Structures are given as structure tokens and as C-alpha cells.
PDB file of C-alpha atoms in Angstrom:
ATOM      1  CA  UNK A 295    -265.724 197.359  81.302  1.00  0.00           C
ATOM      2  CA  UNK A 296    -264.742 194.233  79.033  1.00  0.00           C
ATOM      3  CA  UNK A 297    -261.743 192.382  80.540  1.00  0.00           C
ATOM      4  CA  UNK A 298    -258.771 191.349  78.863  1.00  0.00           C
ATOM      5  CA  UNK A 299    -257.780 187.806  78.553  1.00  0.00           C
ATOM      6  CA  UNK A 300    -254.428 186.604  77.876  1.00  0.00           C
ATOM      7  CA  UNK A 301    -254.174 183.074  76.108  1.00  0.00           C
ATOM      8  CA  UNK A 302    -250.752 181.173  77.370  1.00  0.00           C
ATOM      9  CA  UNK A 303    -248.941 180.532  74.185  1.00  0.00           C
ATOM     10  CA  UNK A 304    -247.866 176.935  73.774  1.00  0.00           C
ATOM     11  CA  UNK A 305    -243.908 176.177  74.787  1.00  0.00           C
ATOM     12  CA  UNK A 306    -241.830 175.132  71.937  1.00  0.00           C
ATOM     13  CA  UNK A 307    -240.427 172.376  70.687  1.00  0.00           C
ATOM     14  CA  UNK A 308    -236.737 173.520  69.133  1.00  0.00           C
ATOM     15  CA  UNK A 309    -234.301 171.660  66.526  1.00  0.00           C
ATOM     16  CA  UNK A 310    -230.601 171.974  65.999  1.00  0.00           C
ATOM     17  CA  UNK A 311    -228.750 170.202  63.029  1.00  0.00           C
ATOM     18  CA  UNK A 312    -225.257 169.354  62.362  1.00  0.00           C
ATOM     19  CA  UNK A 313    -223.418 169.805  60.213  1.00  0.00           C
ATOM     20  CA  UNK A 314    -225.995 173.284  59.373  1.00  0.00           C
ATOM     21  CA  UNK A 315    -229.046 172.784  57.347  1.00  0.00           C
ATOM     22  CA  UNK A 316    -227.344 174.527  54.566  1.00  0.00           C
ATOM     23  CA  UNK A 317    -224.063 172.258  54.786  1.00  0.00           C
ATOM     24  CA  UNK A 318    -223.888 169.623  52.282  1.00  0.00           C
ATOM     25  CA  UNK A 319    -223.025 166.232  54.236  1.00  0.00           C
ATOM     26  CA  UNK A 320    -223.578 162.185  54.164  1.00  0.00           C
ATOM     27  CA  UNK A 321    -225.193 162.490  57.315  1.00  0.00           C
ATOM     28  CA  UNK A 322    -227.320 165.113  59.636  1.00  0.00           C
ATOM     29  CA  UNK A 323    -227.755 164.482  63.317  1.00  0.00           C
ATOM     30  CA  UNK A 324    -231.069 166.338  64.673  1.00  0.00           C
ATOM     31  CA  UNK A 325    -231.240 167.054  67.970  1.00  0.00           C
ATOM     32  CA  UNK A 326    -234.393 167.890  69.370  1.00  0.00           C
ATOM     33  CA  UNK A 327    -234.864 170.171  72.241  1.00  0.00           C
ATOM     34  CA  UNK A 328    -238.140 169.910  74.129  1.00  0.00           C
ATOM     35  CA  UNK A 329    -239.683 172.548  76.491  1.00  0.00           C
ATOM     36  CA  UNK A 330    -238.457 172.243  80.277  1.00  0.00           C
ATOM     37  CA  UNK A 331    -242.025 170.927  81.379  1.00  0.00           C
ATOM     38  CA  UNK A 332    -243.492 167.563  82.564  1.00  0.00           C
ATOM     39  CA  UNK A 333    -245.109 165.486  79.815  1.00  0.00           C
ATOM     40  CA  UNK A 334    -245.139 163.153  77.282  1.00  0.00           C
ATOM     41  CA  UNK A 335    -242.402 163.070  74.956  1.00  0.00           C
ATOM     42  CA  UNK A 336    -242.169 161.505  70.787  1.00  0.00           C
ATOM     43  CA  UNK A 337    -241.015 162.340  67.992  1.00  0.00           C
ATOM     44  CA  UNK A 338    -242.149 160.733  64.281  1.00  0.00           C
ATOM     45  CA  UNK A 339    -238.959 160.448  61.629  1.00  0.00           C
ATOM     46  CA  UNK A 340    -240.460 160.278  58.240  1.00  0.00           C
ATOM     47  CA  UNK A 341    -243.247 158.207  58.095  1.00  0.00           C
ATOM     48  CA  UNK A 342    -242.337 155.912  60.637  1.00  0.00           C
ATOM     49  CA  UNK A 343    -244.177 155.676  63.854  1.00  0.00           C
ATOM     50  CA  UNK A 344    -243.892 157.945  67.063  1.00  0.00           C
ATOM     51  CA  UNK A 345    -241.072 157.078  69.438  1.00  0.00           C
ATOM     52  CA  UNK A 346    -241.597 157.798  73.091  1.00  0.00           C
ATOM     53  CA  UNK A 347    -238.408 159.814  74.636  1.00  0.00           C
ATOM     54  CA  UNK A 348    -238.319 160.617  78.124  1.00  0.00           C
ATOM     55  CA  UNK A 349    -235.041 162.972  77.149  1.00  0.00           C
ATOM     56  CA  UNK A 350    -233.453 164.906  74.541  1.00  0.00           C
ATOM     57  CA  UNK A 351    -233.233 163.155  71.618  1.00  0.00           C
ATOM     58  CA  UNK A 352    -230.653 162.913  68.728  1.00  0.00           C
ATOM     59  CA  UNK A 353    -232.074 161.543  65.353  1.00  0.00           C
ATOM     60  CA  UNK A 354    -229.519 160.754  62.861  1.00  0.00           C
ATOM     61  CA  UNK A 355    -230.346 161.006  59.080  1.00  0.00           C
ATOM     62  CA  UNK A 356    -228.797 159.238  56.441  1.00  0.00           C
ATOM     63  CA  UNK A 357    -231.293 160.403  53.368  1.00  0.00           C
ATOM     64  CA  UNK A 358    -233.334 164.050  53.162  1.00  0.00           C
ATOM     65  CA  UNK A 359    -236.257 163.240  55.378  1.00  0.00           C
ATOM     66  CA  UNK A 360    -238.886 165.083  57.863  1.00  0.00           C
ATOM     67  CA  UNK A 361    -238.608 165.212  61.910  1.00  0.00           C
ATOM     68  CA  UNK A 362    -241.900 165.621  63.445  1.00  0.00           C
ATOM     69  CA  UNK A 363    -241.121 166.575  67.545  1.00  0.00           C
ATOM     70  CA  UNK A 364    -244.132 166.538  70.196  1.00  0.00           C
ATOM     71  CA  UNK A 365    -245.050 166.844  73.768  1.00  0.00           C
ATOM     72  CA  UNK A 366    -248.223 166.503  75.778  1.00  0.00           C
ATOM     73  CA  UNK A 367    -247.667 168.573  78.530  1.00  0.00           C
ATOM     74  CA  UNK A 368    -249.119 168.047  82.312  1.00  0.00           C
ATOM     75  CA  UNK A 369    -251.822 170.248  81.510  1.00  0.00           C
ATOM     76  CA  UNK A 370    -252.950 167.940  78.752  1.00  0.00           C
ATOM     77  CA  UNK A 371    -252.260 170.583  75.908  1.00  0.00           C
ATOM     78  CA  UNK A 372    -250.023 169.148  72.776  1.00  0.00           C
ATOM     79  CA  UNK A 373    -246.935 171.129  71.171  1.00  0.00           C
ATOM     80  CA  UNK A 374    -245.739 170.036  67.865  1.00  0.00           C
ATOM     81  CA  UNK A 375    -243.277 171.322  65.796  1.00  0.00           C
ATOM     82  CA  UNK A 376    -241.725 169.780  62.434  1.00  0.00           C
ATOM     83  CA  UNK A 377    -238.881 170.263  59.952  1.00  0.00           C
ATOM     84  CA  UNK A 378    -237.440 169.171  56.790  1.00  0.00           C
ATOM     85  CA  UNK A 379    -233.653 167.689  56.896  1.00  0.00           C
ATOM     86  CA  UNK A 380    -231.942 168.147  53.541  1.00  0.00           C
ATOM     87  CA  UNK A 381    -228.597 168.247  52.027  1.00  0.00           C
ATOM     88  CA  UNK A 382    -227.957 164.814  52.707  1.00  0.00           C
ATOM     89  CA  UNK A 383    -225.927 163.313  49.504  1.00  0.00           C
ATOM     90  CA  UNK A 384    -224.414 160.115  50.617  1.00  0.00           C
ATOM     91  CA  UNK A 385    -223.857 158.404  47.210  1.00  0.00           C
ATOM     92  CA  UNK A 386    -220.286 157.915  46.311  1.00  0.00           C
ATOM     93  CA  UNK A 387    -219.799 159.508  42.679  1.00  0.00           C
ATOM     94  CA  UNK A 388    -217.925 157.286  40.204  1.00  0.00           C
ATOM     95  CA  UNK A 389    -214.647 157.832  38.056  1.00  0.00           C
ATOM     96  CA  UNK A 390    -214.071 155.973  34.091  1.00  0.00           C
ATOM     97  CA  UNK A 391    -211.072 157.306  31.980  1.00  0.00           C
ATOM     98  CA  UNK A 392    -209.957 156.376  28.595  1.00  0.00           C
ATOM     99  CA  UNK A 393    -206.286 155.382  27.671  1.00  0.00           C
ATOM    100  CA  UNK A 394    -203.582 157.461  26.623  1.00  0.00           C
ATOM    101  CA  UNK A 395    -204.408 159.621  23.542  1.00  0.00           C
ATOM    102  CA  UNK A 396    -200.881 159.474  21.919  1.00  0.00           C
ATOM    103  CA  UNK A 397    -201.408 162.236  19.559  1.00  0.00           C
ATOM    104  CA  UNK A 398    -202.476 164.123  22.379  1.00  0.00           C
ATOM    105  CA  UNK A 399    -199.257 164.337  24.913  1.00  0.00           C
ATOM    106  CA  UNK A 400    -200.503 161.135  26.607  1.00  0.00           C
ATOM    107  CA  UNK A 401    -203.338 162.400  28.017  1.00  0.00           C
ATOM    108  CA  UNK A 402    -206.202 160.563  29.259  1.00  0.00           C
ATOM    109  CA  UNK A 403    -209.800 161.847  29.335  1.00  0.00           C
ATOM    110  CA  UNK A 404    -211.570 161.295  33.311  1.00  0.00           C
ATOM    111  CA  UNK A 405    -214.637 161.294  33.425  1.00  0.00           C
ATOM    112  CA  UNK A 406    -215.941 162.055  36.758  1.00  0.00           C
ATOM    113  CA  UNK A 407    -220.125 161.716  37.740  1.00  0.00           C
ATOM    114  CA  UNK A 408    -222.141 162.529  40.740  1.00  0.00           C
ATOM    115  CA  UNK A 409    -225.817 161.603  41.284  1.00  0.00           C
ATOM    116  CA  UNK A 410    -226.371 162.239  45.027  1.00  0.00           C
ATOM    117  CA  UNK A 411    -226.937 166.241  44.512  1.00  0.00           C
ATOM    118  CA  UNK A 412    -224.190 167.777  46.259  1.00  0.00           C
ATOM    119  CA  UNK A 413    -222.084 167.860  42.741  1.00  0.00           C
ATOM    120  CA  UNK A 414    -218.308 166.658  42.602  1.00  0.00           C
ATOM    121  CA  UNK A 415    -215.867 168.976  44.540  1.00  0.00           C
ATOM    122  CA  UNK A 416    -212.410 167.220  42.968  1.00  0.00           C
ATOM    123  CA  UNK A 417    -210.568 164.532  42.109  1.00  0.00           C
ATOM    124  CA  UNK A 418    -207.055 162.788  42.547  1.00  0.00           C
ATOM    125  CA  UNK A 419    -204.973 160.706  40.247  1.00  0.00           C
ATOM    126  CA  UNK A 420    -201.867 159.014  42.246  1.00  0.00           C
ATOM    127  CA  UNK A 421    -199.637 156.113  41.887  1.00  0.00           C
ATOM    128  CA  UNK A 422    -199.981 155.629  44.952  1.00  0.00           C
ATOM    129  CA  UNK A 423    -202.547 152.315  46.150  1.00  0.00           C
ATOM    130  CA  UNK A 424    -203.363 154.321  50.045  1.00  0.00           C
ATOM    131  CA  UNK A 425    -206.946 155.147  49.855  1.00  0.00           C
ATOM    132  CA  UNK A 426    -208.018 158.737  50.180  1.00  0.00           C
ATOM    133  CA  UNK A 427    -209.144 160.843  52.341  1.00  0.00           C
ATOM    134  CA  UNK A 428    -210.731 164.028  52.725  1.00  0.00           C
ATOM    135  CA  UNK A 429    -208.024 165.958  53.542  1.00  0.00           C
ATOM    136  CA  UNK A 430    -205.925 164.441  50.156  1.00  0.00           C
ATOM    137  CA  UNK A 431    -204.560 166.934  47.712  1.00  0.00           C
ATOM    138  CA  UNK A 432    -207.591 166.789  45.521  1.00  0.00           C
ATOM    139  CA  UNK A 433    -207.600 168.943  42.760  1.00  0.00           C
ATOM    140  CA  UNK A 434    -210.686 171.257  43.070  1.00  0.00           C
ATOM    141  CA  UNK A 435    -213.334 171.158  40.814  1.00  0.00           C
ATOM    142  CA  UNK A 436    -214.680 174.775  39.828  1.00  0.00           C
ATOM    143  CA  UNK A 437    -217.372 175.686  39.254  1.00  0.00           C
ATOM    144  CA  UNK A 438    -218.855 172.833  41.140  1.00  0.00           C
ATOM    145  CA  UNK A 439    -220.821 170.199  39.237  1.00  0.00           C
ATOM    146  CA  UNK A 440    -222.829 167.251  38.853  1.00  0.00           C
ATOM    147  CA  UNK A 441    -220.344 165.815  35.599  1.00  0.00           C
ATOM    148  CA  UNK A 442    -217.013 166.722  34.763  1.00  0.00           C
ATOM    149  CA  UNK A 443    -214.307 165.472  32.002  1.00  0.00           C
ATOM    150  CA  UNK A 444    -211.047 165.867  32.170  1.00  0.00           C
ATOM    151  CA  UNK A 445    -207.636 165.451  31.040  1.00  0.00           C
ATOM    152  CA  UNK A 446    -204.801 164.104  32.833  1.00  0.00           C
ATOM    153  CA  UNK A 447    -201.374 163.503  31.514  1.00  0.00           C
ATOM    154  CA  UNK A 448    -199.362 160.571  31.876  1.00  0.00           C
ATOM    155  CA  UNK A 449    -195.960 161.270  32.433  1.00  0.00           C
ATOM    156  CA  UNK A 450    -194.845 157.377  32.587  1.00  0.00           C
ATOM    157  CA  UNK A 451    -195.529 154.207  32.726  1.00  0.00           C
ATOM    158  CA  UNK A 452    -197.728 152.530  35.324  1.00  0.00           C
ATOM    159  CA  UNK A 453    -200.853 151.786  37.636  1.00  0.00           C
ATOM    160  CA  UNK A 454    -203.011 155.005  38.288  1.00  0.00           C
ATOM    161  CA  UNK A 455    -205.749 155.598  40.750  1.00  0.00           C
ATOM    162  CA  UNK A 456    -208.620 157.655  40.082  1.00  0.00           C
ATOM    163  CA  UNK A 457    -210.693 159.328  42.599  1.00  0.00           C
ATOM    164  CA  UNK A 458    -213.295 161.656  43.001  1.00  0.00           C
ATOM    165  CA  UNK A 459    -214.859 163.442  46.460  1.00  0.00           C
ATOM    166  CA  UNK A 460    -218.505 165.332  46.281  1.00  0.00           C
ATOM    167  CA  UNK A 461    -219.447 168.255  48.637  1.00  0.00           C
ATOM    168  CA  UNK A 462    -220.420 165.978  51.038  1.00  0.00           C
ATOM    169  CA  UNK A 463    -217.384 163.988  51.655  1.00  0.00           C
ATOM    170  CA  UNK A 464    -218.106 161.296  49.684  1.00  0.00           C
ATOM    171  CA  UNK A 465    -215.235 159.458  48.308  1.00  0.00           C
ATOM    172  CA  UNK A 466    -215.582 157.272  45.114  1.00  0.00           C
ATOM    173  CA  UNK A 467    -214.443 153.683  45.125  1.00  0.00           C
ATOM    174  CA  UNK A 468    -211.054 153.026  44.205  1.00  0.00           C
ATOM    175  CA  UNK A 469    -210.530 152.594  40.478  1.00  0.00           C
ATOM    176  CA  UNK A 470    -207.122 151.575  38.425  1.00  0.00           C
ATOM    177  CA  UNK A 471    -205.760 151.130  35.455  1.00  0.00           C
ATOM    178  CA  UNK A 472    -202.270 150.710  34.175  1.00  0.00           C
ATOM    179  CA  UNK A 473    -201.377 152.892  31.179  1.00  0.00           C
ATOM    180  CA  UNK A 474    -198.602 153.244  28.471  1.00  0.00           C
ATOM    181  CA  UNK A 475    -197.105 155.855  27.589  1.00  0.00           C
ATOM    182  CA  UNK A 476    -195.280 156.054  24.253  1.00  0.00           C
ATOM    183  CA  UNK A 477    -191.904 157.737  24.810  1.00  0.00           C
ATOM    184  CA  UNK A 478    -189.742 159.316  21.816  1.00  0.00           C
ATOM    185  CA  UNK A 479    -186.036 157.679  22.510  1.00  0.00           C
ATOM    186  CA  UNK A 480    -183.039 159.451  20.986  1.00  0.00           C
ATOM    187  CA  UNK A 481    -179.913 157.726  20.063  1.00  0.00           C
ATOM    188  CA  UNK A 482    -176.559 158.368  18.065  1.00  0.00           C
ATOM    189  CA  UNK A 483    -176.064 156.820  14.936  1.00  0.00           C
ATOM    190  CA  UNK A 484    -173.234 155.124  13.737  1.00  0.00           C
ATOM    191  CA  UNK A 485    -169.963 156.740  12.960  1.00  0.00           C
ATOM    192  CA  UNK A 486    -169.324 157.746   9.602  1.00  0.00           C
ATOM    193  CA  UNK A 487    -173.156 157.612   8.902  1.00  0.00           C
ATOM    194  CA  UNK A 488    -174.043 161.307   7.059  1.00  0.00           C
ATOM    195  CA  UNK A 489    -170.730 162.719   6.325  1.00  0.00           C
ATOM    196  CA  UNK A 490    -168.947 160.963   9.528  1.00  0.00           C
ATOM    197  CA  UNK A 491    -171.028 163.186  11.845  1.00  0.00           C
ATOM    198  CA  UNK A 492    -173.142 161.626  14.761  1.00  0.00           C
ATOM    199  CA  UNK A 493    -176.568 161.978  13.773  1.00  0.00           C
ATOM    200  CA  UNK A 494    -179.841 162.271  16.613  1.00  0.00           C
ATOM    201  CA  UNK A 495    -182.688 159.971  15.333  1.00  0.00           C
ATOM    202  CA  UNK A 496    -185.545 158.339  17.311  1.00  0.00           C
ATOM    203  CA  UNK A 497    -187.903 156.018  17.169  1.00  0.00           C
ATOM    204  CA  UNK A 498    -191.073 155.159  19.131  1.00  0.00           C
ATOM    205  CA  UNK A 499    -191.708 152.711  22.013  1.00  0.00           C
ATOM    206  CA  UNK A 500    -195.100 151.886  23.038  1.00  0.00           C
TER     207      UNK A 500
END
């Protein structure tokens, strides 16, 4: 009768990425995890040329790229294995606003960009000079996108910052601007002024 032959499959080569493949971040690190055999160990990022590892390797990413992972084994047979990295975004987004609309409660218009594809997740407008960081009191962003305006009242008078984060923790760079806000002041008139009453008028300071 016929025999039956059983071809060895070839060991793989596995990957792990953090943050997860389907986390948006400014960086991935790839580790890759070869098979527990003798050999020959590379591994090609991008286009660049094959790197010869004699362990476990971790590959950090700064862009979306490709990781290409092989191993000739003692018995001269080759394993390969490749993947794509994505979700990288590590371009800071960028902030403009206008100045104070004064027929419009002293509001300023932000407007707030993001090119590097995650899309903007907030922004922050403080008095205060201390950069940001992640974990700021960012007003969220939602939905999530790639431009945003906004309005922002101006309760006095001053030098604002104006931030914005993306989904990948991207912070923009700082930006300032010192606004003006026009107050109504109230004051009494003089004595004896409309039937001897004390009259409330105001005026406007810019």
C-alpha cells in the first residue's frame, strides 16, 4: 500500500507590538520572537538591510513601516515571517486663535489642526506658562477629528496658552497670546443729576 508522508511544517517566527497594533501612539516597539532552534538570526526594517541578531530583538518604530523577521535554521531550511506596523502619528498638531470678538462675549475662535492621522483628542487654554502633559485637564474633543474650531471665552485680561494633544499623545508646541477683554464698568453719577437720584451708567474700557 502507498505510504503516508508527513512534511515538518516550518517553526515560526512570532511578533508582539506595544502599545497594540490597533493603539494609536508616537512610537511602536516590535519585538520579535524567533523559534527556540539553532540558526541564523535577521530581521529587515523597511527597506533597510538585514541585521544579524543572535537574540530576541526589539525594533522600535517611529513612522508606519514593515518588519521582515527570519531564521535559517541548523537544518539549512529558512522561516520568514513579516508585518506591517501602523498607527504611528508622531506629528505634533498645531493651535492659531483669533482675538476677542467683542460683540461676541469675548470669545475667541481656536483653531486646532492635526496632520499625523490619529485626529486631535483635546485641547487646553490656561494662564498658566507649565507645559502640559498628558494627564492635563484637556477638554475632550468629540467626535474625534483631524480639524476643529472653537470658541473660548475670555473672562479677563491676560496671557493665554493654547494647546492641543492627538490620540497619540502628541502635544502641540506652546503657543500665547495676551488678550483684552472689554469690560462694561458701572458707576454712580453725581448727586442731584436726574431728579437728585443716583443714577447707574457705564461706559466701556478696552
Amino acid at each position: 500500500g502507498d505510504e503516508c508522508g508527513e512534511s515538518e511544517s516550518l517553526p515560526m517566527i512570532d511578533f508582539m507590538v506595544y502599545p497594540a497594533p490597533n493603539v494609536w501612539s508616537n512610537q511602536k516597539e516590535v519585538q520579535i520572537i524567533y523559534p527556540d532552534r539553532n540558526g541564523e538570526k535577521s530581521y529587515k526594517k523597511d527597506n533597510g538591510s538585514w541585521n544579524t541578531k543572535n537574540d530576541d530583538s526589539r525594533v522600535i518604530f517611529t513612522e508606519n513601516g514593515t518588519l521582515e523577521a527570519r531564521m535559517k535554521l541548523d537544518d539549512g531550511k529558512i522561516t520568514e515571517s513579516k508585518m506591517d506596523v501602523g498607527n504611528i502619528d508622531s506629528i505634533k498638531p498645531t493651535v492659531s486663535s483669533s482675538n476677542p470678538d467683542y460683540t461676541d462675549s469675548n470669545n475667541i475662535t481656536i483653531t486646532l489642526k492635526d496632520t499625523g492621522g490619529s485626529n486631535l483628542k483635546g485641547y487646553l487654554v490656561t494662564t498658566s506658562s507649565a507645559t502640559p502633559t498628558i494627564n492635563s485637564s484637556w477638554k475632550i474633543i468629540s467626535p474625534s477629528v483631524s480639524d476643529k474650531t472653537v470658541k473660548y471665552k475670555i473672562e479677563e485680561n491676560g496671557t493665554y496658552y493654547i494647546y492641543a494633544i492627538d490620540n497619540a499623545g502628541n502635544i502641540s508646541e506652546k503657543y500665547s497670546k495676551k488678550f483684552n477683554v472689554k469690560n462694561t464698568v458701572t458707576y454712580d453719577a453725581a448727586p442731584g443729576t436726574f431728579g437728585g437720584g443716583t443714577t447707574k451708567q457705564s461706559y466701556v474700557l478696552t
